Short mmCIF file of C-alpha atoms in Angstrom, two decimals:
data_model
loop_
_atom_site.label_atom_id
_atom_site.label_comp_id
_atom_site.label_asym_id
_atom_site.label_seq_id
_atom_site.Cartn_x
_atom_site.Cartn_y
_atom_site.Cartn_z
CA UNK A 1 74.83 88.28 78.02
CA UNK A 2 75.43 90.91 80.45
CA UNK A 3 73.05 89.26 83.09
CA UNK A 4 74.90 86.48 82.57
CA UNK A 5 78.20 88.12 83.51
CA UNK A 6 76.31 89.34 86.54
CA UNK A 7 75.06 86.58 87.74
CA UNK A 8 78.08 84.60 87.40
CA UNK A 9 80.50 87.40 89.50
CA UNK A 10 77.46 87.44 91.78
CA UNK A 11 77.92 83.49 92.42
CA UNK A 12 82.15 83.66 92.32
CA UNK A 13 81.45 86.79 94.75
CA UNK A 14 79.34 84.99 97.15
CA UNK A 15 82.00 82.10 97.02
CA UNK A 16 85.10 84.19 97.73
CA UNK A 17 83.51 85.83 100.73
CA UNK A 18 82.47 82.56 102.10
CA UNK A 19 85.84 81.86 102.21
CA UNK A 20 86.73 84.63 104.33
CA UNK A 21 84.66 83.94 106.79
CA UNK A 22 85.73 82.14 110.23
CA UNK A 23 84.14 79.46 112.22
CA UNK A 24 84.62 78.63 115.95
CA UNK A 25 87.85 76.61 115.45
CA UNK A 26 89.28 79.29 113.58
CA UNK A 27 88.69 81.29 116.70
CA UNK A 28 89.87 78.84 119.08
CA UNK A 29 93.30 78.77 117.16
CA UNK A 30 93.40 82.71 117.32
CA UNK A 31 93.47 82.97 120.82
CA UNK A 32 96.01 80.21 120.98
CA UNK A 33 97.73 81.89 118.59
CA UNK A 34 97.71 85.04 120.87
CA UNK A 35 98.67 83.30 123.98
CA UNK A 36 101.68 81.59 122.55
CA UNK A 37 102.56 85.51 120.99
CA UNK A 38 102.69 86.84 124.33
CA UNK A 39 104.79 83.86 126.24
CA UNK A 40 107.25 84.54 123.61
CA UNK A 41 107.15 88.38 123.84
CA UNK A 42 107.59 87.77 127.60
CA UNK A 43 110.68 85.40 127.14
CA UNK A 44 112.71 88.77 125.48
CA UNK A 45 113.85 90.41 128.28
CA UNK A 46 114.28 93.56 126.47
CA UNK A 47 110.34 92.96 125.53
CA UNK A 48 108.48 91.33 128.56
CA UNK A 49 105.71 93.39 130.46
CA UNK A 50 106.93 93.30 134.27
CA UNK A 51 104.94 91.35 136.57
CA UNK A 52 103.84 94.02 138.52
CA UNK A 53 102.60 95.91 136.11
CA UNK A 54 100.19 92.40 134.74
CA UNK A 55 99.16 92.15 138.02
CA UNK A 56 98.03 96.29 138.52
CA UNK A 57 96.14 95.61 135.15
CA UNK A 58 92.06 95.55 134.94
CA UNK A 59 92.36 94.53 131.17
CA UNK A 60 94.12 93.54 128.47
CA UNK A 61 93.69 94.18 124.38
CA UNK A 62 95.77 91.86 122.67
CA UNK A 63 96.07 93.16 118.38
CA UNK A 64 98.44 91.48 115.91
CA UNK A 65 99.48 93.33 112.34
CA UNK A 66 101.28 92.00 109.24
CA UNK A 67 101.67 94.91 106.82
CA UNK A 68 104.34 95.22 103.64
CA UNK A 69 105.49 98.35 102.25
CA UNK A 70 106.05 101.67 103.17
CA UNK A 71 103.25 102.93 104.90
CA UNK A 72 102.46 100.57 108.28
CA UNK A 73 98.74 100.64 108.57
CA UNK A 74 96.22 98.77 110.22
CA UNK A 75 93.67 97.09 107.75
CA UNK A 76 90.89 95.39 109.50
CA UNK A 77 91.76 91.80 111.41
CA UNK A 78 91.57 90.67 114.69
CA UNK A 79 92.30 91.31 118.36
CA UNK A 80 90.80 90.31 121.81
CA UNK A 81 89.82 92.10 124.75
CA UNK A 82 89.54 89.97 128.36
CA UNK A 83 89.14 91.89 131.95
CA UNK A 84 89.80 91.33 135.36
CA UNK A 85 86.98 90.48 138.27
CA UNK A 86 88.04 92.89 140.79
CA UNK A 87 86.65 90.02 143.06
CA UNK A 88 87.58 87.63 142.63
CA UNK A 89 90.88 88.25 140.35
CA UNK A 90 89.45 85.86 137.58
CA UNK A 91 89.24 86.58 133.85
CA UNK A 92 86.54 87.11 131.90
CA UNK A 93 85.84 85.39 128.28
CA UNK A 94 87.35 86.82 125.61
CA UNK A 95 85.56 89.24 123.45
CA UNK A 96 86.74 89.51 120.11
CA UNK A 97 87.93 92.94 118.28
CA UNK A 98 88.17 94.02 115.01
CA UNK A 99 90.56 97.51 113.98
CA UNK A 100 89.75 99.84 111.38
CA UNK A 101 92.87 101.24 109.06
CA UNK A 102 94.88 103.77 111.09
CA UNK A 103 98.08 104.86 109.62
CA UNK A 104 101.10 103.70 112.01
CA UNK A 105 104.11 105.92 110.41
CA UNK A 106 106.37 105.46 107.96
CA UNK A 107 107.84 102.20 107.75
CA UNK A 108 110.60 100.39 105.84
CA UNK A 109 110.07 96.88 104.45
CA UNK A 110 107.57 94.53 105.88
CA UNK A 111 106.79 94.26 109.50
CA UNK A 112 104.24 92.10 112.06
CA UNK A 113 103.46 93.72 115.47
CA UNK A 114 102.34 91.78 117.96
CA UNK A 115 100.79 94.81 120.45
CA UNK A 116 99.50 94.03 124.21
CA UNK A 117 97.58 97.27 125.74
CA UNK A 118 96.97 96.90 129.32
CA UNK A 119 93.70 99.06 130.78
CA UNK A 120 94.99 100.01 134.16
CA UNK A 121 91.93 100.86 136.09
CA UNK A 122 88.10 100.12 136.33
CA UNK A 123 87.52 103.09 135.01
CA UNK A 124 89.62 102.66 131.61
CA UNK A 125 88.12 98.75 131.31
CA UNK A 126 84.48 100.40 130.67
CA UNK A 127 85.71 101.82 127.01
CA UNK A 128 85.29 98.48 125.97
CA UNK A 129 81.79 98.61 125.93
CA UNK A 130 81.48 101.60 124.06
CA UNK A 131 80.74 100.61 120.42
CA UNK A 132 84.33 101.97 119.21
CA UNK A 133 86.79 103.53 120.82
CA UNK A 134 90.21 104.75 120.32
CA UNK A 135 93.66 104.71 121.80
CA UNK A 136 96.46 107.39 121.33
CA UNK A 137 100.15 107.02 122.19
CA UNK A 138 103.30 106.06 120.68
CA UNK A 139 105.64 102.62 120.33
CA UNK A 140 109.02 103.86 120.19
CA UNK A 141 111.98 102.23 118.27
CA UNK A 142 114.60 102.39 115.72
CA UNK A 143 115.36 100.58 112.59
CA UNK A 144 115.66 97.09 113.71
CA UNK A 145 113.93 93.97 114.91
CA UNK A 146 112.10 94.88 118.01
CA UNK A 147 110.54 98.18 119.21
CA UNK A 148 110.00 99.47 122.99
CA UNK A 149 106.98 99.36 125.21
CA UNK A 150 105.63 103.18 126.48
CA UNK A 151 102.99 104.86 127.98
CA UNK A 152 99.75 105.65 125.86
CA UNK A 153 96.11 107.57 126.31
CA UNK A 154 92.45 106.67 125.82
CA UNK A 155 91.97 109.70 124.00
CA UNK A 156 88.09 109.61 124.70
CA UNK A 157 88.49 109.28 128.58
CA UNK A 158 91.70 110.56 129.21
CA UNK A 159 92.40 107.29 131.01
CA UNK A 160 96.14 105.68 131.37
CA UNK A 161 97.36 102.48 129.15
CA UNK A 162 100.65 100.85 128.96
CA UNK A 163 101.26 100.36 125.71
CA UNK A 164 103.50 97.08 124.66
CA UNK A 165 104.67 96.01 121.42
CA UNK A 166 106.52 93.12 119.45
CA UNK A 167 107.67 93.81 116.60
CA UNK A 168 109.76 92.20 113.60
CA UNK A 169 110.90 93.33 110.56
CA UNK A 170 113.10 96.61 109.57
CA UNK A 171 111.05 99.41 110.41
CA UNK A 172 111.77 103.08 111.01
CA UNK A 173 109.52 103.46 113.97
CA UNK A 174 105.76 103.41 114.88
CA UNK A 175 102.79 105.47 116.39
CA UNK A 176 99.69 103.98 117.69
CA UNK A 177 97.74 106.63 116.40
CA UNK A 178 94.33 107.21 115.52
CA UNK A 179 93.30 103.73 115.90
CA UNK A 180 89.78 102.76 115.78
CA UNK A 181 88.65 99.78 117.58
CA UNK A 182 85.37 98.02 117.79
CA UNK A 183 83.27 94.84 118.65
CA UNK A 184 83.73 92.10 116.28
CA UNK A 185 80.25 91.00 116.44
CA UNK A 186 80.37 88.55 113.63
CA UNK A 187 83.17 86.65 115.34
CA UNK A 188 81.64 86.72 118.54
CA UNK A 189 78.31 85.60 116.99
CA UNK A 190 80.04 82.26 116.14
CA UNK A 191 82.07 82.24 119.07
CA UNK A 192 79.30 81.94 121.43
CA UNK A 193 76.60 81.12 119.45
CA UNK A 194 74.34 84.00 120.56
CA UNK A 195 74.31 87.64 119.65
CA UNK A 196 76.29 89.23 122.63
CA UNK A 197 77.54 92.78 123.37
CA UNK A 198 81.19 93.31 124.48
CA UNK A 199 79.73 94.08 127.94
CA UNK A 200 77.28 90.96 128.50
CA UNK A 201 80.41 88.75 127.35
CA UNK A 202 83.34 91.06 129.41
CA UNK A 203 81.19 92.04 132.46
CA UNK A 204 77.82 90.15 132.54
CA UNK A 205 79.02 86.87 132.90
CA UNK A 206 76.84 85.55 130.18
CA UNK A 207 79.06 82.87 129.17
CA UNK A 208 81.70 81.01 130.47
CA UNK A 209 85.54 81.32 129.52
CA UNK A 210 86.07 79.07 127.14
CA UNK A 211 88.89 76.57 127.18
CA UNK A 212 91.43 78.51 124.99
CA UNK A 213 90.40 81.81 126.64
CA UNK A 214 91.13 80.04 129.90
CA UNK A 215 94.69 79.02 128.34
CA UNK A 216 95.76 82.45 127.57
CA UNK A 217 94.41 83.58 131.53
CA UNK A 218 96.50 81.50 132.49
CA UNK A 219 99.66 82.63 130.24
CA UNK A 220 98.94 86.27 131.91
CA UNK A 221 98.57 84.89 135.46
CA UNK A 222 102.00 82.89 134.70
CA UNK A 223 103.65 86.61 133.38
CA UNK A 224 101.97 88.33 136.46
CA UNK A 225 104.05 85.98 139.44
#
């Protein structure tokens, strides 16, 4: 009887994580879902990035949160990391991210947080191929619907990010602190249909930029005039 029971959560088990996981139009849609994030972030004029400052980046992290409760934290999900050819100006493919749980502060009610971190130099690009990497820094705000963009650190290089967030939902402030970021190699396994590193697909020029990557480029050129 109890091998039974075992076997059957075994088979319900292998079922429900099926479910979770993502195929390549799931992907397509997150990177849409990104790109139409930032355009509206840049339409608040209290929230928008300033064009210079696009156009001075090397890279761009894009992460998006939906956490209820008291304690803001991140718990696992997906971002997306794309660089700049200092060439030719171009953007590379996306790579796709996934964040470990990092405690963002004490919060109040539920809250999503649409975050854009913008690498500002060659040098701070190259943490993306390190297999995790963190950033430090701080989104300021007050209770209310929206919280401010600021300066952050690589805490591993010592390198200088901007910093930009999104946010709705009552909330008592936020730190971007102690976040862990990595590779999603799963996702970017079914993205591209070969096992890639973060580098190959960001620097290499292994693949091409997909057409939904190549939409959101062209949302961050748009920001950058």
């Amino acid at each position: 009887m109890a091998m039974k029971l075992l076997v059957t959560g075994l088979i319900f088990l292998g079922f429900a994580l099926s479910g979770l996981a993502v195929d390549r139009a799931d992907l397509d849609y997150r990177l849409r879902k990104f790109a139409i994030k930032f355009e509206t972030m840049q339409a608040k004029v209290d929230k928008r990035i300033p064009a210079e400052t696009l156009r001075k980046a090397q890279g761009v992290v894009m992460l998006d949160r939906t956490k209820a409760g008291f304690l803001f934290a991140y718990q696992g999900g997906g971002g997306v990391a794309m660089v700049r050819d200092p060439r030719t100006e171009q953007w590379s493919p996306a790579a796709f991210l996934c964040a470990s749980e990092a405690s963002l502060g004490l919060q109040i009610g539920g809250q999503q947080t649409f975050i854009v971190i913008l690498l500002m130099n060659s040098n701070a690009v190259r943490i993306l191929t390190e297999p995790t990497f963190k950033f430090g820094g701080e989104a300021s705000g007050t209770a209310g619907n929206a919280s401010g963009g600021t300066e952050g650190i690589i805490s591993s290089v010592e390198q200088l990010v901007m910093v930009y967030s999104d946010t709705a939902g009552l909330y008592g402030g936020a730190a971007l602190k102690g976040e862990t970021i990595s590779p999603d190699t799963d996702a970017n396994l079914t993205y591209y249909a070969e096992p890639l590193t973060a580098k190959e697909i960001l620097f290499d020029n292994k693949v091409k930029p997909t057409e939904a990557a190549t939409e959101l480029a062209q949302r961050i050129a748009k920001a950058s005039k």
